[in-house]
PDB file of C-alpha atoms and ligand atoms in Angstrom:
ATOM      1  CA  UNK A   1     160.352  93.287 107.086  1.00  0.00           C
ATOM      2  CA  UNK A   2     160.246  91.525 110.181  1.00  0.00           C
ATOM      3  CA  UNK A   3     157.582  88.219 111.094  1.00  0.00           C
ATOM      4  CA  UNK A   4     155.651  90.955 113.172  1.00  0.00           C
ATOM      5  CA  UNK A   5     155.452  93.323 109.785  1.00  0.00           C
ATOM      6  CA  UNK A   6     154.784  91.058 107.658  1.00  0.00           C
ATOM      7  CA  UNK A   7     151.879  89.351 109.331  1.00  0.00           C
ATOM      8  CA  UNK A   8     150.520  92.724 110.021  1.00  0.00           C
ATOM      9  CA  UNK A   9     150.771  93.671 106.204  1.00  0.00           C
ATOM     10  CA  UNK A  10     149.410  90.624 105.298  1.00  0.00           C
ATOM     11  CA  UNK A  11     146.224  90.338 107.270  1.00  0.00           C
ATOM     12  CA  UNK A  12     145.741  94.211 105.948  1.00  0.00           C
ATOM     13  CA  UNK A  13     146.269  93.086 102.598  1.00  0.00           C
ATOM     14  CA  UNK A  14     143.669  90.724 103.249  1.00  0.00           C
ATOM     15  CA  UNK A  15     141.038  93.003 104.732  1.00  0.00           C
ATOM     16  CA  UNK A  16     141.529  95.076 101.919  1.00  0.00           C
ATOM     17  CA  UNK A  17     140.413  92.279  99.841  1.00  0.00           C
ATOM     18  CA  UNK A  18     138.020  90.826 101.537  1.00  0.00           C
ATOM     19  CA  UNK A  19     136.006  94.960 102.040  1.00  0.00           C
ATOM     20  CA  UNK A  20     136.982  95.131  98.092  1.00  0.00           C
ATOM     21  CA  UNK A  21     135.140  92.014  97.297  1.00  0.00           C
ATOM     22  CA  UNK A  22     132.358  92.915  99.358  1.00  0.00           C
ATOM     23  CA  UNK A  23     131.766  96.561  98.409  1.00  0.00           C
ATOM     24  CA  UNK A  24     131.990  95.218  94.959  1.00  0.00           C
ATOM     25  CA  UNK A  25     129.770  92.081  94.667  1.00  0.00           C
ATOM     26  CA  UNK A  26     127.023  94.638  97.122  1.00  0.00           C
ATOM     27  CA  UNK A  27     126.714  97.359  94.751  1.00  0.00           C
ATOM     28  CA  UNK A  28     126.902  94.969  91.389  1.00  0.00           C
ATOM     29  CA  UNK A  29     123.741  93.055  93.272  1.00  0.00           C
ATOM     30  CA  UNK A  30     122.104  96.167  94.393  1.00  0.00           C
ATOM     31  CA  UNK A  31     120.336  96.509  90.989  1.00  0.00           C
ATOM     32  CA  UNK A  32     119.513  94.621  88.154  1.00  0.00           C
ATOM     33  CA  UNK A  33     121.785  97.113  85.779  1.00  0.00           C
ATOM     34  CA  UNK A  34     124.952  98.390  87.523  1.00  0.00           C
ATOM     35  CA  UNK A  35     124.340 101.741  88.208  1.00  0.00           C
ATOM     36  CA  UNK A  36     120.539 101.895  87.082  1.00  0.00           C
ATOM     37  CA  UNK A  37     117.307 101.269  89.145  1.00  0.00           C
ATOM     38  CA  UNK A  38     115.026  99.670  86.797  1.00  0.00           C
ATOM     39  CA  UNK A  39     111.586 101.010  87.652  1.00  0.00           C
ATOM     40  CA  UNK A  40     108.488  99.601  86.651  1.00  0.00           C
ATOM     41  CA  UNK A  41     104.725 101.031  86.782  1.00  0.00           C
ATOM     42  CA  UNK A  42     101.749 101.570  85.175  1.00  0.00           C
ATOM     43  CA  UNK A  43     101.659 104.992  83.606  1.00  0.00           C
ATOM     44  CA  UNK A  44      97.904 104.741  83.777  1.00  0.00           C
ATOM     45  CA  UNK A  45      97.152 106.250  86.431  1.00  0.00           C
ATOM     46  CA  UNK A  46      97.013 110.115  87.237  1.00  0.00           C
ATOM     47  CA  UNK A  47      98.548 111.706  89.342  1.00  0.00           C
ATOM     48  CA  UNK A  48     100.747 109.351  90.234  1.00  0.00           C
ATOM     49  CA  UNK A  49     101.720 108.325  86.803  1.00  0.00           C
ATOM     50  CA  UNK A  50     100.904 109.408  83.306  1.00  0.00           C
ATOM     51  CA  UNK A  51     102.312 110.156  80.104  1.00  0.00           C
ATOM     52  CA  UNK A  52     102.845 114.041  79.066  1.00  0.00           C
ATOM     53  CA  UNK A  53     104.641 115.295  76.191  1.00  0.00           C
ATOM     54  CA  UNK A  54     106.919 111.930  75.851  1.00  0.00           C
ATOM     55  CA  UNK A  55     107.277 111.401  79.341  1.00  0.00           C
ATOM     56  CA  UNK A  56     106.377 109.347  82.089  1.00  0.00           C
ATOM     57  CA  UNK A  57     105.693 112.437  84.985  1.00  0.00           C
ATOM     58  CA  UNK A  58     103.742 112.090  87.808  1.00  0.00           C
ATOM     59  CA  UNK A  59     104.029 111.539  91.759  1.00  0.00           C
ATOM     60  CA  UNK A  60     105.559 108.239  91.712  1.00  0.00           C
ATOM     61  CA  UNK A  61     107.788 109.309  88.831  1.00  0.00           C
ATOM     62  CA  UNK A  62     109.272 111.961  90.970  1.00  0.00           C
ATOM     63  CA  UNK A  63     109.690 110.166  94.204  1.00  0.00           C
ATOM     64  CA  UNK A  64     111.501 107.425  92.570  1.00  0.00           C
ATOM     65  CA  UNK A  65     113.949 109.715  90.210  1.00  0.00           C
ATOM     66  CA  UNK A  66     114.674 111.650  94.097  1.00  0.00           C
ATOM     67  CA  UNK A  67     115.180 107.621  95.340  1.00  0.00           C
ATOM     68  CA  UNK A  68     117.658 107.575  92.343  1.00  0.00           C
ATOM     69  CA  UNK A  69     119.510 110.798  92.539  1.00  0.00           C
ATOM     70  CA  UNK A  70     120.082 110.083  96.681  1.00  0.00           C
ATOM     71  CA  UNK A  71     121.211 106.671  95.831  1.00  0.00           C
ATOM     72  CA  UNK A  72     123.647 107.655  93.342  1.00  0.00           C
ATOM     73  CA  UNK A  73     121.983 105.464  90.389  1.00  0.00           C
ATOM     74  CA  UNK A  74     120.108 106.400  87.242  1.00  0.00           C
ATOM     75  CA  UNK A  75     116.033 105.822  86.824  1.00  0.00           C
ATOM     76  CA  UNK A  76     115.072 103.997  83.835  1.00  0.00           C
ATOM     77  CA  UNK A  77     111.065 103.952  83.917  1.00  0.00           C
ATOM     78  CA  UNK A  78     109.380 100.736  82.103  1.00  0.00           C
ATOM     79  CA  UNK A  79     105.728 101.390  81.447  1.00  0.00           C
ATOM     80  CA  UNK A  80     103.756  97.554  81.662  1.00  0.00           C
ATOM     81  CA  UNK A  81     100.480  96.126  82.854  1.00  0.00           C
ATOM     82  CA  UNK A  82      99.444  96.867  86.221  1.00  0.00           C
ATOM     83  CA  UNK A  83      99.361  92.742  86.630  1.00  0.00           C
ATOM     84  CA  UNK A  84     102.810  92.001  85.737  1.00  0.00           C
ATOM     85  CA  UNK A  85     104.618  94.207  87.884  1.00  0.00           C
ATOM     86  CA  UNK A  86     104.901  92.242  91.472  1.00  0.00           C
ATOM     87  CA  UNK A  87     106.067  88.983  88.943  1.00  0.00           C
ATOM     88  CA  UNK A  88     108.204  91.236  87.062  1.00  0.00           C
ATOM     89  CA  UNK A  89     109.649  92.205  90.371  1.00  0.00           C
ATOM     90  CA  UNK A  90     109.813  88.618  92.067  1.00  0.00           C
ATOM     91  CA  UNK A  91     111.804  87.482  88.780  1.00  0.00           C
ATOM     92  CA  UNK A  92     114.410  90.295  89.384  1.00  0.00           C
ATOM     93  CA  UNK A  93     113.142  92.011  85.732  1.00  0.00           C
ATOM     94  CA  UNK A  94     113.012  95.121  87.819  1.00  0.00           C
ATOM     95  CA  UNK A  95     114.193  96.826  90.874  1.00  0.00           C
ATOM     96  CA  UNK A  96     111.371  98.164  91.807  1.00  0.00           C
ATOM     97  CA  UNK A  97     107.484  98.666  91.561  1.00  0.00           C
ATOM     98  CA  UNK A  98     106.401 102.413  91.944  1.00  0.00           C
ATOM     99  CA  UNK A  99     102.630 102.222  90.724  1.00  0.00           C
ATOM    100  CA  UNK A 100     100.171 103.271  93.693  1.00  0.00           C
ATOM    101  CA  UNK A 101     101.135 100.144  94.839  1.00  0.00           C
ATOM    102  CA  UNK A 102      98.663  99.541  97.537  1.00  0.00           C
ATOM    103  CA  UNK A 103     100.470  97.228 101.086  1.00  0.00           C
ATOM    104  CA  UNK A 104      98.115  93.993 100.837  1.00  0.00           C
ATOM    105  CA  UNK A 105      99.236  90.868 102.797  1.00  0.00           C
ATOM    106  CA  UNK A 106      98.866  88.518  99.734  1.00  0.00           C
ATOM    107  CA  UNK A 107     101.368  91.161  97.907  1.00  0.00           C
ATOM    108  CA  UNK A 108     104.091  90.697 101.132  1.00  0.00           C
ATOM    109  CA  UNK A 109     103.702  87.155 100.123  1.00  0.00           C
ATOM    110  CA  UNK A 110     105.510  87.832  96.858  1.00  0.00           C
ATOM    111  CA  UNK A 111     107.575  90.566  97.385  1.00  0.00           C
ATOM    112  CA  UNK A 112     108.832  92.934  99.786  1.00  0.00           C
ATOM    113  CA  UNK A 113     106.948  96.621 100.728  1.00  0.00           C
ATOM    114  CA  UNK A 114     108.816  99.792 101.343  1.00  0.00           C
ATOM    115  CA  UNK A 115     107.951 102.000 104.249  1.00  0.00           C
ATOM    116  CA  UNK A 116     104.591 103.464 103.024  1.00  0.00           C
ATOM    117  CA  UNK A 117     104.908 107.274 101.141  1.00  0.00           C
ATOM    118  CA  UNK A 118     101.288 108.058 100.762  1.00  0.00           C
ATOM    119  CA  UNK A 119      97.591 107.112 101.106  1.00  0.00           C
ATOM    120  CA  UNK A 120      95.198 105.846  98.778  1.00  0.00           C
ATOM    121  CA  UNK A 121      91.040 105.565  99.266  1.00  0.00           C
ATOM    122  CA  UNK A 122      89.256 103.202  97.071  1.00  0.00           C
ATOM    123  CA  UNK A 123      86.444 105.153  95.392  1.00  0.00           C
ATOM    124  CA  UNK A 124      83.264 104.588  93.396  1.00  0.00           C
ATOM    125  CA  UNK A 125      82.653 106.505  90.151  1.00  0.00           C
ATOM    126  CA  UNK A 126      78.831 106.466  88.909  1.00  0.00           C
ATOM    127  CA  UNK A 127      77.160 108.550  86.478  1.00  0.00           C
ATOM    128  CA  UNK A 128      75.264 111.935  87.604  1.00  0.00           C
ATOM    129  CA  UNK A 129      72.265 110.345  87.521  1.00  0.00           C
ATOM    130  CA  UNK A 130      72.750 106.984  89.304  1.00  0.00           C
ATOM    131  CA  UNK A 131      70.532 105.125  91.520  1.00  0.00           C
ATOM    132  CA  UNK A 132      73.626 103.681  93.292  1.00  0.00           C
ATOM    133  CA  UNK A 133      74.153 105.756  96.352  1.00  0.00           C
ATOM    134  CA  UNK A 134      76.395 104.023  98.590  1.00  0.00           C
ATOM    135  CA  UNK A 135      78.672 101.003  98.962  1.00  0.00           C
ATOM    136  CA  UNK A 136      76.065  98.456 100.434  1.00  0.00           C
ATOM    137  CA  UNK A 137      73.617  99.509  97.356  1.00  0.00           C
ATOM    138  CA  UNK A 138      76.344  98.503  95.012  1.00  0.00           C
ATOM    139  CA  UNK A 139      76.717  95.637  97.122  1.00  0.00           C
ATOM    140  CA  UNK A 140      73.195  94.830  97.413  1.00  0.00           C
ATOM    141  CA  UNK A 141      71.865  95.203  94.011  1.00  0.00           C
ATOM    142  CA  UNK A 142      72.653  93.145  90.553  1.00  0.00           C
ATOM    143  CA  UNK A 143      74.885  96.221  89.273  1.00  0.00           C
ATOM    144  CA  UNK A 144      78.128  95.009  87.274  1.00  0.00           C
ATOM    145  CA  UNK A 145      81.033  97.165  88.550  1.00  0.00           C
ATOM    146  CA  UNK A 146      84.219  98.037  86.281  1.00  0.00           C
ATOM    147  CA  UNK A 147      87.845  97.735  87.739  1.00  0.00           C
ATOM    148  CA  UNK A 148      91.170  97.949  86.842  1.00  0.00           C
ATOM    149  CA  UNK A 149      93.180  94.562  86.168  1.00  0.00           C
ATOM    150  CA  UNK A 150      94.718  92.834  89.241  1.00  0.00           C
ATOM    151  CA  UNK A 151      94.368  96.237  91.421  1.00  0.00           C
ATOM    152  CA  UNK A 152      92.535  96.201  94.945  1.00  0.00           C
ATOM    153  CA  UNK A 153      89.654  97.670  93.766  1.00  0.00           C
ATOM    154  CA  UNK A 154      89.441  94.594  91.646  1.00  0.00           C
ATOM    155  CA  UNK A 155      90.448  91.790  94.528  1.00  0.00           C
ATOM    156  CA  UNK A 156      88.173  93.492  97.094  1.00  0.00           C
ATOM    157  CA  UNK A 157      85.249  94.123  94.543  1.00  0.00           C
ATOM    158  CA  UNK A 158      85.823  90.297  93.195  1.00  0.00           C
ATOM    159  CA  UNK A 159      85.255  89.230  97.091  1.00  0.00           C
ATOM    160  CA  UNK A 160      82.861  91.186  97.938  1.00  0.00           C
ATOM    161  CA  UNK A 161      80.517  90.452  95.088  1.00  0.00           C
ATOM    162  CA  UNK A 162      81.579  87.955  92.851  1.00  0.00           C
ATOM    163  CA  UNK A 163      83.754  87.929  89.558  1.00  0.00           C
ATOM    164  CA  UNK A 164      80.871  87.272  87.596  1.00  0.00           C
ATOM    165  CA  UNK A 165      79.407  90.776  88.225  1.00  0.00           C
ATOM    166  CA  UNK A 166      83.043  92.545  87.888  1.00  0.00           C
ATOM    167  CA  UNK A 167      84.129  93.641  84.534  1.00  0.00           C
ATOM    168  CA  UNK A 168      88.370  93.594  84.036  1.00  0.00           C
ATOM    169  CA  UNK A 169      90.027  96.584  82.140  1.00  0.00           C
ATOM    170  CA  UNK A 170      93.408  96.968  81.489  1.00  0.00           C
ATOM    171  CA  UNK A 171      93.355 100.296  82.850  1.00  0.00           C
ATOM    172  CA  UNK A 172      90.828 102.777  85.071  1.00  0.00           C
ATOM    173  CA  UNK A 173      90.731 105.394  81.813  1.00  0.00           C
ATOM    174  CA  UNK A 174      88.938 102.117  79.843  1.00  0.00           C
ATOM    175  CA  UNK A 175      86.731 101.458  82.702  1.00  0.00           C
ATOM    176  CA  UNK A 176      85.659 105.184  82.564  1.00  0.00           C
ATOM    177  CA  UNK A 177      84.745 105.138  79.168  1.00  0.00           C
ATOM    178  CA  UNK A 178      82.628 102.313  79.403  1.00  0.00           C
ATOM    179  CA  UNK A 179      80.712 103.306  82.553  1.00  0.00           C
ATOM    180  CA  UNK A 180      79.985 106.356  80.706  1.00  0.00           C
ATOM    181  CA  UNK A 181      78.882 104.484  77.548  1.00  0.00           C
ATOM    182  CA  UNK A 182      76.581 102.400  79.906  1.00  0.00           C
ATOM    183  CA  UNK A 183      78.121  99.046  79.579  1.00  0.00           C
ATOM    184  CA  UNK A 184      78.911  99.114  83.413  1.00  0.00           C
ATOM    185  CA  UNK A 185      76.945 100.657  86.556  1.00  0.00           C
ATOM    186  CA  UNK A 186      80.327 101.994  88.669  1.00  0.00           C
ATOM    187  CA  UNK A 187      83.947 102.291  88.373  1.00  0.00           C
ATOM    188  CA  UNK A 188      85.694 101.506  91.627  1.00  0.00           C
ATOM    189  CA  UNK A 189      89.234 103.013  91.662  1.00  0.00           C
ATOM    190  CA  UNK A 190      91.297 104.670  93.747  1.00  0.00           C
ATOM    191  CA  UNK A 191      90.401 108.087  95.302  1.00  0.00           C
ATOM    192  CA  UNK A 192      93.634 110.464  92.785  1.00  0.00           C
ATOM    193  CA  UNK A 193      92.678 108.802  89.694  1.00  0.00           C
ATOM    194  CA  UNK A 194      88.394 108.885  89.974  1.00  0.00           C
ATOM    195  CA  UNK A 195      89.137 112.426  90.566  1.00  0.00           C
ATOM    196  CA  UNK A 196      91.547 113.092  87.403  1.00  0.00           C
ATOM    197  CA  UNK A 197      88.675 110.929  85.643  1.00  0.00           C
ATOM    198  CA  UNK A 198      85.582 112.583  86.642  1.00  0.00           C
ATOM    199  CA  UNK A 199      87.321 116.017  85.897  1.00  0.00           C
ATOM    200  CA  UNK A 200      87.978 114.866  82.556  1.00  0.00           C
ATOM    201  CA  UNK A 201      84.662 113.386  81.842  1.00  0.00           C
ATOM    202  CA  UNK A 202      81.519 115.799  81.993  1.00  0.00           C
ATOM    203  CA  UNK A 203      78.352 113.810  83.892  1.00  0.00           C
ATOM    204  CA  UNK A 204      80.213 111.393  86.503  1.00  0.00           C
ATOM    205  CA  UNK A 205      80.069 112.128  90.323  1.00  0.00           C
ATOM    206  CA  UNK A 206      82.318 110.128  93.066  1.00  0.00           C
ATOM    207  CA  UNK A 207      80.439 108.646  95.832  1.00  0.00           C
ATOM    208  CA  UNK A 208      80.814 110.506  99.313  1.00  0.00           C
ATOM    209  CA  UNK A 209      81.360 107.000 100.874  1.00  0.00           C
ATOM    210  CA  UNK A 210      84.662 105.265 100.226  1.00  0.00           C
ATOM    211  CA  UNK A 211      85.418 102.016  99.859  1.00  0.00           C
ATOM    212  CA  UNK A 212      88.811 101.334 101.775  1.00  0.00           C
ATOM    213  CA  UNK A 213      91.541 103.602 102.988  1.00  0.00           C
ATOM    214  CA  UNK A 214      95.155 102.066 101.925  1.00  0.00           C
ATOM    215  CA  UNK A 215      98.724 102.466 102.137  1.00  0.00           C
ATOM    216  CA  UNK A 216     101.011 102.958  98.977  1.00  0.00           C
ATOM    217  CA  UNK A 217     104.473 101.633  99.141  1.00  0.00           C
ATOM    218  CA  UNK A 218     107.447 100.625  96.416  1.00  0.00           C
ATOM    219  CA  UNK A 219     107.573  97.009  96.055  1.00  0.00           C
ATOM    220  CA  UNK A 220     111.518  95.474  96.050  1.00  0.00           C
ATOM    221  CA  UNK A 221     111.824  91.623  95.137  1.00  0.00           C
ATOM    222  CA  UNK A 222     111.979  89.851  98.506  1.00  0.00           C
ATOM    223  CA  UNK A 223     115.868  89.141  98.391  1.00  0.00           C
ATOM    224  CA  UNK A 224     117.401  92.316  98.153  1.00  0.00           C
ATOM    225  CA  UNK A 225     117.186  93.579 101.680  1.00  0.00           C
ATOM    226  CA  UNK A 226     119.715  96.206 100.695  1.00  0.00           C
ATOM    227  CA  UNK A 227     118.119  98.068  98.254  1.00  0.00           C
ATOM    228  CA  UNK A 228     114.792  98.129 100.496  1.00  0.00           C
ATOM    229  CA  UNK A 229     117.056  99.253 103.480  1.00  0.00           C
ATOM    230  CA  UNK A 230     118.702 102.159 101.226  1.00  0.00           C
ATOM    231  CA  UNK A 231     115.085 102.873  99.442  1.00  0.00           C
ATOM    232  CA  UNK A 232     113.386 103.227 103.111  1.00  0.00           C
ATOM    233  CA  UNK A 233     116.431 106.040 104.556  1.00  0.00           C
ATOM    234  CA  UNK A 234     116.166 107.843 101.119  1.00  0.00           C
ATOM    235  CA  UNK A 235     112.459 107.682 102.017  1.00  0.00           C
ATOM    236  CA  UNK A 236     112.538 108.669 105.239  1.00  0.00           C
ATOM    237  CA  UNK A 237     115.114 111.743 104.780  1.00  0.00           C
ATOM    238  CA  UNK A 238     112.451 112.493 102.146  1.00  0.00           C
ATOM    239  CA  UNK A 239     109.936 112.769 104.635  1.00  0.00           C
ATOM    240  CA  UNK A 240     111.906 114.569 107.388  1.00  0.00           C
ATOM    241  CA  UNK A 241     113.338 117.391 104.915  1.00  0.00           C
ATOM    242  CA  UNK A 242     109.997 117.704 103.073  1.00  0.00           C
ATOM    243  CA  UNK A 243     110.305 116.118  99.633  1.00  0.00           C
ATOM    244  CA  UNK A 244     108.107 113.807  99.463  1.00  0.00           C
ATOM    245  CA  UNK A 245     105.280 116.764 100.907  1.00  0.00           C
ATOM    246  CA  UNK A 246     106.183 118.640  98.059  1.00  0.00           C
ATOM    247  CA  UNK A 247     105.724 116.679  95.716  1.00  0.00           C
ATOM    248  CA  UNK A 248     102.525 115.208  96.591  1.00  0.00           C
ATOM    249  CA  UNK A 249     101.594 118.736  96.843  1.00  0.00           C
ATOM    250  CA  UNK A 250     102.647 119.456  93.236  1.00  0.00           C
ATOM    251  CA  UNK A 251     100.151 117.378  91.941  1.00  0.00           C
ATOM    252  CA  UNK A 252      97.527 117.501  94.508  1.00  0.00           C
ATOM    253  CA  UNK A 253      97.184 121.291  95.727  1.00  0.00           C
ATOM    254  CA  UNK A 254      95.799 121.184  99.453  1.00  0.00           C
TER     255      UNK A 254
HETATM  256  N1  LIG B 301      96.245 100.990  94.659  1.00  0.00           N
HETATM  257  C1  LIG B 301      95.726 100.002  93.777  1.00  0.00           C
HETATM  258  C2  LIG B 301      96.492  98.710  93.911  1.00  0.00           C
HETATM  259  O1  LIG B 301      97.567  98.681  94.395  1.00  0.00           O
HETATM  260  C3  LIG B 301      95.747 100.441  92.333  1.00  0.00           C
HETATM  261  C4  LIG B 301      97.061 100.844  91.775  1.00  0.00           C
HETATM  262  C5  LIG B 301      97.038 101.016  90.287  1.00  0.00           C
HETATM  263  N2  LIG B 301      98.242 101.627  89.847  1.00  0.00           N
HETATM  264  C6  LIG B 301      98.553 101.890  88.544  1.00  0.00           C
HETATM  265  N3  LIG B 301      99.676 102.492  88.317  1.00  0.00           N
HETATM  266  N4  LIG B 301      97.762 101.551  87.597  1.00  0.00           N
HETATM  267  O2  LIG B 301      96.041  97.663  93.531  1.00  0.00           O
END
């Protein structure tokens, strides 16, 4: 080999390393668990999560296992409190949070939101016969209002008025219950899940007014740009070739 050769040869050799030890040290950092994305949620919370038969199914469920197949990894779903999955996210415990996550700016402050996949409405659940008719009654009057645990319905309700007449549950099934046992005036949840509730429970009505209209995204811990970047293109081929529409439209028929 000649100078020329050899320098050539060299300087490929050491390309080769240098793409080796980057494609390696990117896709051992792109998840938690080589080849696994490490979902967590809240399986509390139909459609978009519950269990059946064993299972966690649901919207989110089947957005994220599409996420998984396009990105050549394997789902594992962990089912945990609705409150400790943006921490469980920041501390890298996860990959991601797929929970009817609702976009809030305090939330950006802790971790980082995917391009949005759906829309969520903040609702109010009273009982048939209820003399709470709208928003600004609730508002207005000394009602105590039942949320679920760290959620919007809970930060906005807290705010709007005051923690002292805003009862905590861990989920919005518990928060049902007791509205309908008379222990609280209104649920406020959102819009998918006060339906699946009411249906369930004979004698509660949804308000026609709602609350807030929100954006659900997956939350991704703020320092791994490159799974957000890959989550958003699966996300938005899933939009363009009409996955995501489908399966929204498996569990909520038009
Ligand atoms: N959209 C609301 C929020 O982000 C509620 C989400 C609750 N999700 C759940 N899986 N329990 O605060």
């Amino acid at each position: 080999m000649n100078k020329f050769v050899k320098k050539i040869v060299a300087s490929a050799l050491l390309m080769c390393l240098g793409f080796n030890f980057a494609a390696c040290s990117s896709s051992s950092e792109l998840t938690v668990e080589k080849g696994v994305l490490t979902m967590a949620t809240n399986a509390a919370f139909p459609p978009y999560e519950y269990w059946e038969n064993n299972a966690i199914v649901g919207i989110d469920a089947e957005i994220a296992q599409e996420i998984a197949n396009r990105l050549n990894l394997t789902l594992k779903i962990e089912d945990v409190s609705f409150d400790s999955l943006i921490t469980g996210v920041q501390s890298n415990k996860y990959d991601i949070a797929v929970a009817g996550m609702t976009v809030t700016d305090e939330r950006k402050l802790s971790v980082s939101f995917s391009d949005s996949y759906a829309t969520g409405i903040q609702s109010i659940i009273v009982t048939e016969d209820s003399p709470i008719t709208d928003i600004d009654a609730l508002i207005d009057g000394d009602y105590i209002v039942g949320v679920q645990i760290a959620t919007t319905g809970d930060i906005y309700m807290s705010d709007d008025i005051g923690m002292d007449r805003v009862e905590q549950y861990n989920n919005g099934a518990d928060a049902t219950q007791a509205l309908i046992t008379g222990k609280i005036d209104a649920v406020v949840i959102d819009n998918q899940p006060a339906l699946a509730f009411v249906a369930a429970n004979p004698g509660l009505k949804i308000l026609e007014t709602p609350y807030t209209i929100e954006d659900y995204a997956i939350a991704v811990n703020k320092n791994n740009e490159e799974l957000l970047n890959q989550i958003n293109k699966a996300l938005s081929e899933m939009k363009a070739d009409g996955t995501i529409d489908a399966i929204i439209n498996k569990y909520i028929p038009a």
